[in-house]
JSON list of C-alpha atoms in Angstrom, two decimals:
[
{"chain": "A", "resi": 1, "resn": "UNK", "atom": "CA", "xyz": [4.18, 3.86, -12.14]},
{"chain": "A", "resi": 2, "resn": "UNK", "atom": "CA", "xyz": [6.10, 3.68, -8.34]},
{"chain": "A", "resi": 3, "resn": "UNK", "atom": "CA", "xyz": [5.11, 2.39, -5.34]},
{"chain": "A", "resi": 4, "resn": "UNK", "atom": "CA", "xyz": [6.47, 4.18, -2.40]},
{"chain": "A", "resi": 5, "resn": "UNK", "atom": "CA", "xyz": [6.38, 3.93, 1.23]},
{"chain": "A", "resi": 6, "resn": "UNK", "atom": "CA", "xyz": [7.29, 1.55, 4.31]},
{"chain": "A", "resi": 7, "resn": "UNK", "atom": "CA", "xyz": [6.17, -1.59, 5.78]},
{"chain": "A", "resi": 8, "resn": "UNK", "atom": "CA", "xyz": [6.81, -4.09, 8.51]},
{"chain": "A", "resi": 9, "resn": "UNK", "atom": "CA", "xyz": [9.26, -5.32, 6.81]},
{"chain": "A", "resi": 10, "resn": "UNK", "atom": "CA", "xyz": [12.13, -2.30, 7.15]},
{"chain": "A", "resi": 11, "resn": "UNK", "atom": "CA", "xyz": [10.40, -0.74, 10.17]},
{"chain": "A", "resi": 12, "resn": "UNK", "atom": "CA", "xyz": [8.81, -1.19, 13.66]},
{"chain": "A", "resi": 13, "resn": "UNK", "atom": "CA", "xyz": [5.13, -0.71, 14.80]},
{"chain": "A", "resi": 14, "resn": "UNK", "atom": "CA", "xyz": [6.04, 2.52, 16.14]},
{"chain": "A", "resi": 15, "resn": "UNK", "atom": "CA", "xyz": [7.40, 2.96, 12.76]},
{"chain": "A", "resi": 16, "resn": "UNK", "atom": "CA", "xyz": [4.29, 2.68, 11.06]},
{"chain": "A", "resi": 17, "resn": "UNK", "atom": "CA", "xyz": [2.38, 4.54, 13.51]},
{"chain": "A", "resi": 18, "resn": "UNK", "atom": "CA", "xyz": [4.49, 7.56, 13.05]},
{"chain": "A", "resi": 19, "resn": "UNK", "atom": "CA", "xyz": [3.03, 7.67, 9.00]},
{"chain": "A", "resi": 20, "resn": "UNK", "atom": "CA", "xyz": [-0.18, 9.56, 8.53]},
{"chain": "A", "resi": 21, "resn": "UNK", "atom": "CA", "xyz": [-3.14, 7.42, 8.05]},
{"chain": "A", "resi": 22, "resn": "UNK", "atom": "CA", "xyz": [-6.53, 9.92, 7.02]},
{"chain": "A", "resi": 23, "resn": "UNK", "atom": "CA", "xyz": [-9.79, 8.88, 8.72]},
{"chain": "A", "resi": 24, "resn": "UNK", "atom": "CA", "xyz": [-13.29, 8.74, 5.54]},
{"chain": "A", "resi": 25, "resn": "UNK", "atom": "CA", "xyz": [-13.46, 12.51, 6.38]},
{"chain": "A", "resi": 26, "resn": "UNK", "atom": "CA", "xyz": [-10.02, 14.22, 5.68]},
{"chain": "A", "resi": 27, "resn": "UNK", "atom": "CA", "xyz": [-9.26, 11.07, 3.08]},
{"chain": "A", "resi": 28, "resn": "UNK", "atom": "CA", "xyz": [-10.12, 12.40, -0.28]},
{"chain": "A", "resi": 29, "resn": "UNK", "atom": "CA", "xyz": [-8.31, 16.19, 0.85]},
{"chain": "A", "resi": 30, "resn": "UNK", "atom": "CA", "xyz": [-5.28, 14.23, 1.67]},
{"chain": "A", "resi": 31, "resn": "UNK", "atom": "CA", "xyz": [-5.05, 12.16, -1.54]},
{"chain": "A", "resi": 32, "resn": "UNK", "atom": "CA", "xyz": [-5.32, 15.50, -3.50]},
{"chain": "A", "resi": 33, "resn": "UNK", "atom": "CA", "xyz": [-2.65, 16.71, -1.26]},
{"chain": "A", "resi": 34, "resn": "UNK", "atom": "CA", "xyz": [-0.28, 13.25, -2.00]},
{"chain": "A", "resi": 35, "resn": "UNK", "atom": "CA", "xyz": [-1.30, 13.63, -5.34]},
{"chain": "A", "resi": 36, "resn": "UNK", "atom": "CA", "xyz": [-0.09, 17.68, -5.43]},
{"chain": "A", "resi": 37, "resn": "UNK", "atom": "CA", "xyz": [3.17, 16.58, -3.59]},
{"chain": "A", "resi": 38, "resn": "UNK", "atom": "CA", "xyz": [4.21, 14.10, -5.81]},
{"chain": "A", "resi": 39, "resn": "UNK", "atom": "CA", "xyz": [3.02, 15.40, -8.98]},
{"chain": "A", "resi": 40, "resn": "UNK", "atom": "CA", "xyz": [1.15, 12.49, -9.89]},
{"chain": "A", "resi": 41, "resn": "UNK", "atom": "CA", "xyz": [-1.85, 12.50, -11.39]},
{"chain": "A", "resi": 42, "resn": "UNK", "atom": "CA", "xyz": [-3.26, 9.23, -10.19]},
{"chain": "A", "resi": 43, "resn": "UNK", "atom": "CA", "xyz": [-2.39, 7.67, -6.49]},
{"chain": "A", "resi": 44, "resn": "UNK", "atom": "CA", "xyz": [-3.92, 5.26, -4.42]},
{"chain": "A", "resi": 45, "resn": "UNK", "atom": "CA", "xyz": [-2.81, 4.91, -0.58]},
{"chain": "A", "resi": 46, "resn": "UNK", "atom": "CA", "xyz": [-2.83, 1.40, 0.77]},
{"chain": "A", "resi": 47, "resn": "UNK", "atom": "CA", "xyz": [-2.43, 2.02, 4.65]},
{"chain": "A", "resi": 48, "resn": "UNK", "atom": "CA", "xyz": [-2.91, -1.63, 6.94]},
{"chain": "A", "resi": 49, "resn": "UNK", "atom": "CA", "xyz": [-1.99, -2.30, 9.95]},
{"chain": "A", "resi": 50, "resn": "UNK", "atom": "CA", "xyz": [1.74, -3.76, 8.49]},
{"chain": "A", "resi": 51, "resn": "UNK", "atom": "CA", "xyz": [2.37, -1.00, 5.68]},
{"chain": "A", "resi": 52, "resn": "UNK", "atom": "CA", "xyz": [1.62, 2.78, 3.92]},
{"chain": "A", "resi": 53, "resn": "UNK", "atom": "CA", "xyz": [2.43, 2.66, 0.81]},
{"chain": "A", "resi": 54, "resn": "UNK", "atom": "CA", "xyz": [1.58, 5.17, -2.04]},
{"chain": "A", "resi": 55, "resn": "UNK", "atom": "CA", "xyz": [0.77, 3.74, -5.47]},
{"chain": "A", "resi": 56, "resn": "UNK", "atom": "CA", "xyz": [0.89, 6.89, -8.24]},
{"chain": "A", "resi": 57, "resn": "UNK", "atom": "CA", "xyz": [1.63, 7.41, -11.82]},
{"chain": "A", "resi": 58, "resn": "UNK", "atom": "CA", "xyz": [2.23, 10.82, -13.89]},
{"chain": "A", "resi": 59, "resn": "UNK", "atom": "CA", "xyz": [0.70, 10.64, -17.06]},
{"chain": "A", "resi": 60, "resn": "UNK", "atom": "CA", "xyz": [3.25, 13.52, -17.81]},
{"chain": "A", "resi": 61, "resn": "UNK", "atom": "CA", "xyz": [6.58, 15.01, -16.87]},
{"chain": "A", "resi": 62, "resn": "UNK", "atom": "CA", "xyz": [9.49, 13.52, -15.05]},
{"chain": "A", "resi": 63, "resn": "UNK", "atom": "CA", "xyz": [9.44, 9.47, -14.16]},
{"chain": "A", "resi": 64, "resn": "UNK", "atom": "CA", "xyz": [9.17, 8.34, -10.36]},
{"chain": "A", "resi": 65, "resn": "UNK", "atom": "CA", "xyz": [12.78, 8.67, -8.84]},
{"chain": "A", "resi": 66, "resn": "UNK", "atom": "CA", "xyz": [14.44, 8.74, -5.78]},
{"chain": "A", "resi": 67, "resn": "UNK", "atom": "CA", "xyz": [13.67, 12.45, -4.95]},
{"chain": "A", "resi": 68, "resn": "UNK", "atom": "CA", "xyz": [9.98, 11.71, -4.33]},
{"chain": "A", "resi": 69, "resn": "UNK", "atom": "CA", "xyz": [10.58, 9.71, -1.39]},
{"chain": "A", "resi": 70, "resn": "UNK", "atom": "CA", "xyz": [11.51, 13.21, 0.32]},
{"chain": "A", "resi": 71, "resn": "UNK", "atom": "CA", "xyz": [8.06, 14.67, -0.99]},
{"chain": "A", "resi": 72, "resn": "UNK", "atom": "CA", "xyz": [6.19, 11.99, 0.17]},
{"chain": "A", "resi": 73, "resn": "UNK", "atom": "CA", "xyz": [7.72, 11.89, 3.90]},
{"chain": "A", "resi": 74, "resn": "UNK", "atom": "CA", "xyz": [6.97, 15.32, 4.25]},
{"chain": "A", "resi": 75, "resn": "UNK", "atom": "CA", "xyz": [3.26, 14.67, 3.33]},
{"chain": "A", "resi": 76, "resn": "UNK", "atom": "CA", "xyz": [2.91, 11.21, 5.01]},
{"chain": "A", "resi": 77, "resn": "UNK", "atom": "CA", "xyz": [5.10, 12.32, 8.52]},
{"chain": "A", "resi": 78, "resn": "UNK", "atom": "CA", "xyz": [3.08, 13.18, 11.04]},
{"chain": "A", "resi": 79, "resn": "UNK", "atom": "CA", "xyz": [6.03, 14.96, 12.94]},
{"chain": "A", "resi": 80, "resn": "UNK", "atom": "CA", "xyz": [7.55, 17.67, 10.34]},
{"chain": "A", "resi": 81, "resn": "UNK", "atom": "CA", "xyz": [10.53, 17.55, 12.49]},
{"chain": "A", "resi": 82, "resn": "UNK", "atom": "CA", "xyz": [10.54, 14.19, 11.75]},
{"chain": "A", "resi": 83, "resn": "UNK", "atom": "CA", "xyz": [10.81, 13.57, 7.92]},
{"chain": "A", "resi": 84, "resn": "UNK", "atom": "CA", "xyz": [14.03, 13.61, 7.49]},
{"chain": "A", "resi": 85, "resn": "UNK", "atom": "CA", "xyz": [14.10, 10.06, 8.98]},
{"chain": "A", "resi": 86, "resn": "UNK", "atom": "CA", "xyz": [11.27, 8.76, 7.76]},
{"chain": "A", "resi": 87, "resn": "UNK", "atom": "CA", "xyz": [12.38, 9.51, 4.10]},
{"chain": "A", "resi": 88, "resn": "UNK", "atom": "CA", "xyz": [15.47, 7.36, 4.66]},
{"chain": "A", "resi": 89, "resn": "UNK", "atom": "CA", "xyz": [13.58, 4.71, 5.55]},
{"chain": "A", "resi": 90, "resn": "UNK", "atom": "CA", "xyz": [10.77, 4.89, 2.89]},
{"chain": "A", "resi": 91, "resn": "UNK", "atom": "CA", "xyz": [11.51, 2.37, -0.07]},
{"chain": "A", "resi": 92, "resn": "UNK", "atom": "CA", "xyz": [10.48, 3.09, -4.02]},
{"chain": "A", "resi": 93, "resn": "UNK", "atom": "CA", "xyz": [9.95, 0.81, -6.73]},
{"chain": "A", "resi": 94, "resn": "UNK", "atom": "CA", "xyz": [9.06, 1.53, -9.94]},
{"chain": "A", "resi": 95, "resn": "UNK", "atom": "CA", "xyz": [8.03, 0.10, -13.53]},
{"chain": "A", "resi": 96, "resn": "UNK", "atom": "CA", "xyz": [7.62, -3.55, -13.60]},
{"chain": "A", "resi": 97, "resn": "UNK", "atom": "CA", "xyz": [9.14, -3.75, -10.17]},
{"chain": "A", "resi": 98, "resn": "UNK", "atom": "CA", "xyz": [6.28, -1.57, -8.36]},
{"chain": "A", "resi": 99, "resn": "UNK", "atom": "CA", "xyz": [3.69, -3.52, -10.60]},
{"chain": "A", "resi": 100, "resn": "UNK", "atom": "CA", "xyz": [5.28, -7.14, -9.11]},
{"chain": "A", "resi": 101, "resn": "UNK", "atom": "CA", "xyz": [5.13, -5.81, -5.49]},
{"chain": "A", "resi": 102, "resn": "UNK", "atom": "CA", "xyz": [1.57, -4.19, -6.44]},
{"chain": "A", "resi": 103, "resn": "UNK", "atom": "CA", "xyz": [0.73, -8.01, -7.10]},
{"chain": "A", "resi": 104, "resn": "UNK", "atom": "CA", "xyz": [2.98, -9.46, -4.35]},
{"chain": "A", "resi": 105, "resn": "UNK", "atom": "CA", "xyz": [1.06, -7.56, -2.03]},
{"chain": "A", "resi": 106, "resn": "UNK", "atom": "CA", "xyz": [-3.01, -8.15, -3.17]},
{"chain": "A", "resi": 107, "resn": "UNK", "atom": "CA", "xyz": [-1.65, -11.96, -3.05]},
{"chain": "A", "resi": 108, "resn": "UNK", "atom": "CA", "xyz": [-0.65, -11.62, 0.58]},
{"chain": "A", "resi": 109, "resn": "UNK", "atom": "CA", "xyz": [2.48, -12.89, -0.67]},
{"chain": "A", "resi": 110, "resn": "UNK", "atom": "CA", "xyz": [3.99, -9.96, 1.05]},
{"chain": "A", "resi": 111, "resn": "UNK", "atom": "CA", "xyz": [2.52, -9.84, 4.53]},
{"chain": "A", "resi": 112, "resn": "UNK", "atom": "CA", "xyz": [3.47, -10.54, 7.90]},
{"chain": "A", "resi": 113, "resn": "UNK", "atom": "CA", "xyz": [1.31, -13.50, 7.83]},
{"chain": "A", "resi": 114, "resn": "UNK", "atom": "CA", "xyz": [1.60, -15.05, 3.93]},
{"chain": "A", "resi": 115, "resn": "UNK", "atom": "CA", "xyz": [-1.64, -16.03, 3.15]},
{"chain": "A", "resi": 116, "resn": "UNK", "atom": "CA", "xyz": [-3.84, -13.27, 5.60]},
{"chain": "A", "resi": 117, "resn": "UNK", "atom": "CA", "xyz": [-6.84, -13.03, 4.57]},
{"chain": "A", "resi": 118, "resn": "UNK", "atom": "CA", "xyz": [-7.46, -9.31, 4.78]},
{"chain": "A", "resi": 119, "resn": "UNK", "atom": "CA", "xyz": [-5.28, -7.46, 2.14]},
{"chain": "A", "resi": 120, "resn": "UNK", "atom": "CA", "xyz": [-6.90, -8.03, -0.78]},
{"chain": "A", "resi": 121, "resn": "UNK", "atom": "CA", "xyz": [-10.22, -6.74, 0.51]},
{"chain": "A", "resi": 122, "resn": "UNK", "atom": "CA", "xyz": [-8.02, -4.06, 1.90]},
{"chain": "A", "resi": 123, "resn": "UNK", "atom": "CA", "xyz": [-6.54, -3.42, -1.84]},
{"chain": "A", "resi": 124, "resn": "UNK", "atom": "CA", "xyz": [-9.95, -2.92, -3.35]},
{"chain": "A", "resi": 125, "resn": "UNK", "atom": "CA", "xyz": [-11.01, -0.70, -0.69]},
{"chain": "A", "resi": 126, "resn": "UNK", "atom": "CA", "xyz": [-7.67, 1.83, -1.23]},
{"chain": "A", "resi": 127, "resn": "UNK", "atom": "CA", "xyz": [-8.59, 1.64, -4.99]},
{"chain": "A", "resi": 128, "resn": "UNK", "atom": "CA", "xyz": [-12.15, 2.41, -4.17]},
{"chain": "A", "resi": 129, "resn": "UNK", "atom": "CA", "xyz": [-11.54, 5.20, -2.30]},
{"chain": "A", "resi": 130, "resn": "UNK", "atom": "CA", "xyz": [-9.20, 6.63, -4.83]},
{"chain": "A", "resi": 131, "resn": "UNK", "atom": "CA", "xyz": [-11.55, 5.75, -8.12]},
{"chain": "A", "resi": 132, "resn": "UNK", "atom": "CA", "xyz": [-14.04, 7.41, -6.04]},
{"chain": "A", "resi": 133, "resn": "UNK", "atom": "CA", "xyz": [-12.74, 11.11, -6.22]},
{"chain": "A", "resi": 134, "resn": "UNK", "atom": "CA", "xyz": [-11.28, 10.65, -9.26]},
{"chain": "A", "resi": 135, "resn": "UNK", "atom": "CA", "xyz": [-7.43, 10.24, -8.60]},
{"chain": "A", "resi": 136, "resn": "UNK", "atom": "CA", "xyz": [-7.30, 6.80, -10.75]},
{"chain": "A", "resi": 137, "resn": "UNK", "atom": "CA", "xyz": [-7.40, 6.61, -14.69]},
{"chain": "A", "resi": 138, "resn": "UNK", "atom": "CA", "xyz": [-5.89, 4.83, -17.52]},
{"chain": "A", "resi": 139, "resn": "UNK", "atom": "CA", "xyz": [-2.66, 4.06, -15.58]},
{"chain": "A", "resi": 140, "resn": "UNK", "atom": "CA", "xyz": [-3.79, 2.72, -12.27]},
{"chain": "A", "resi": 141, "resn": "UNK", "atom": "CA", "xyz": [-6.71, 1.37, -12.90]},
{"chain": "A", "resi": 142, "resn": "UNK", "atom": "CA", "xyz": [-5.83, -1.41, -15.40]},
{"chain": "A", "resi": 143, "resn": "UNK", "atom": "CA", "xyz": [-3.47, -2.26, -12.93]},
{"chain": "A", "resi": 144, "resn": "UNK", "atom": "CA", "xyz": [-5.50, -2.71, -9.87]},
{"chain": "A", "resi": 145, "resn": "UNK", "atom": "CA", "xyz": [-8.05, -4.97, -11.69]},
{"chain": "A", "resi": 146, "resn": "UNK", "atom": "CA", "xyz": [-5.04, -7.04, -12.82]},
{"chain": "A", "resi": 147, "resn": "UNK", "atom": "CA", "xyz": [-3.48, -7.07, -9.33]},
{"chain": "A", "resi": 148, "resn": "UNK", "atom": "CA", "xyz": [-6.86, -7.94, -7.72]},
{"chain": "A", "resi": 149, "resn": "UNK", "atom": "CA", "xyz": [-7.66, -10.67, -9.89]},
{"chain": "A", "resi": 150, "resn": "UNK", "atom": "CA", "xyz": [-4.05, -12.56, -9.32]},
{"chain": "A", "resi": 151, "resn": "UNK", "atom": "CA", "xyz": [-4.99, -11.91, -5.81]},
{"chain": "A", "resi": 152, "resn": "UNK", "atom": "CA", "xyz": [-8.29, -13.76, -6.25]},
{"chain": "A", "resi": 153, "resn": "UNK", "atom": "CA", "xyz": [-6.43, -16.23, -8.85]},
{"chain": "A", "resi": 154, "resn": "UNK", "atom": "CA", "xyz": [-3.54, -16.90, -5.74]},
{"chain": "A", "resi": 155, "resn": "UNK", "atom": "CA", "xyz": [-6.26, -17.83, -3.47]},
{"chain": "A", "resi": 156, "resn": "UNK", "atom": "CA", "xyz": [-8.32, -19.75, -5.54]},
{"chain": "A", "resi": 157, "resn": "UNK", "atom": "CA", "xyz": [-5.57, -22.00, -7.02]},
{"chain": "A", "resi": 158, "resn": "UNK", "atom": "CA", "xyz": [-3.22, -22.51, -4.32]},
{"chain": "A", "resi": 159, "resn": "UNK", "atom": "CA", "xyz": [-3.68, -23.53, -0.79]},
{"chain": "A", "resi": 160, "resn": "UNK", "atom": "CA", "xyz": [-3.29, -20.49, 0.77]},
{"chain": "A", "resi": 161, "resn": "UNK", "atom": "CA", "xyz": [-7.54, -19.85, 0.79]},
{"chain": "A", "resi": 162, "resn": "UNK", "atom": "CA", "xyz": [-7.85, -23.55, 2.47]},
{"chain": "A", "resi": 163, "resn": "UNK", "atom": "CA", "xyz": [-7.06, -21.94, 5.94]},
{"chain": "A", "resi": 164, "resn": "UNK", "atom": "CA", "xyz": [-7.76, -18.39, 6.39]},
{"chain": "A", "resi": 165, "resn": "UNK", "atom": "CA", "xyz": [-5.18, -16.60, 8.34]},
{"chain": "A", "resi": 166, "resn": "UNK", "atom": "CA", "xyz": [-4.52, -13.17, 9.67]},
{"chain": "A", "resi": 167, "resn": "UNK", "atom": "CA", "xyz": [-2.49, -12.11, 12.48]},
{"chain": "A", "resi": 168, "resn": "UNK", "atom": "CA", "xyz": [-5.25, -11.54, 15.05]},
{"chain": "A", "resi": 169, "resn": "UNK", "atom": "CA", "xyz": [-6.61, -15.43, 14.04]},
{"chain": "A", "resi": 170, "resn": "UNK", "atom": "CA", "xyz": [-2.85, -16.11, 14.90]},
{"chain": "A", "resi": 171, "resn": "UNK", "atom": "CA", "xyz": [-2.94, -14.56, 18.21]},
{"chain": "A", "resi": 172, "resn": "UNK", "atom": "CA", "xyz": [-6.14, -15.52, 19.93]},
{"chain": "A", "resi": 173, "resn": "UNK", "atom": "CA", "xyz": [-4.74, -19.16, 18.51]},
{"chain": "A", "resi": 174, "resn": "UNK", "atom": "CA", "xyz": [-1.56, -18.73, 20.74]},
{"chain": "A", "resi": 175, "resn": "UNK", "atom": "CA", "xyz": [-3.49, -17.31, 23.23]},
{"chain": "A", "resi": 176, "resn": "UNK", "atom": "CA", "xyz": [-5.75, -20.28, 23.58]},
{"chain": "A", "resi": 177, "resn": "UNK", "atom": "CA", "xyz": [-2.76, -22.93, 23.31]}
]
């Protein structure tokens, strides 16, 4: 299991905008085709507004590594000239590592904003959309109802629920101060 990809956190806006992001229509063609490049056979892409990242697992054959980041810049770069760079920015973690960010992230422990409001709704929709057309099983799938349930379980028990937050919410605040 890897996650793999690039968020606000090592990049710019302009950064993210240069990733691929598939409208409803081409979505389920280019999930196959993240799928093919990678060799995976399950993947989920979770693309907001602060990250892309690819969640896959291969049932079979060779364990994530450092290679696939050029595979998956090549599929996610919307500029072929152009993923070169993007692979050296892209970041992969794998085993219990891409399953703590995995949970990290439906927490909105690892957002812009800590404590937005919109990832884990966000998570379940990427998993959706994957379980949909068939490119989740026995790997990912135990792993998104874990994540999404420590996601619920953050915001249930702690007090980051008790004032919903996102980063528009943040700006019409300042806006108004």
């Amino acid at each position: 299991i890897a996650v793999a990809g690039l968020s606000i956190h090592r990049t710019d806006v302009s950064g993210l905008e240069s990733v691929r992001r598939p409208d409803e229509r081409e979505a389920a063609a280019f999930l196959r085709h993240l799928a093919d490049s990678l060799g995976a056979s399950e993947v989920v892409l979770l693309a907001t507004c602060n990250r892309v990242e690819v969640i896959y697992a291969r049932e079979e054959g060779d364990a994530p590594d450092p290679e696939d980041l050029t595979a998956l810049a090549e599929a996610l770069s919307i500029d072929p000239d152009a993923a070169p760079e993007l692979a050296s920015v892209l970041t992969l973690r794998t085993g219990r590592d891409a399953i703590h960010h995995l949970f990290r992230v439906a927490s909105s422990l690892d957002s812009l904003v800590v404590g937005e409001d919109q990832i884990i709704a966000q998570v379940r929709e990427a998993y959706g959309r994957s379980a949909d057309i068939g490119l989740v099983g026995t790997l990912l799938s135990p792993l998104f109802h874990a994540a999404l349930q420590i996601g619920k379980k953050v915001r249930s028990e702690t007090e980051l629920a008790r004032h919903p937050l996102s980063v528009v919410n943040l700006a019409v605040a300042r806006l108004s101060d």
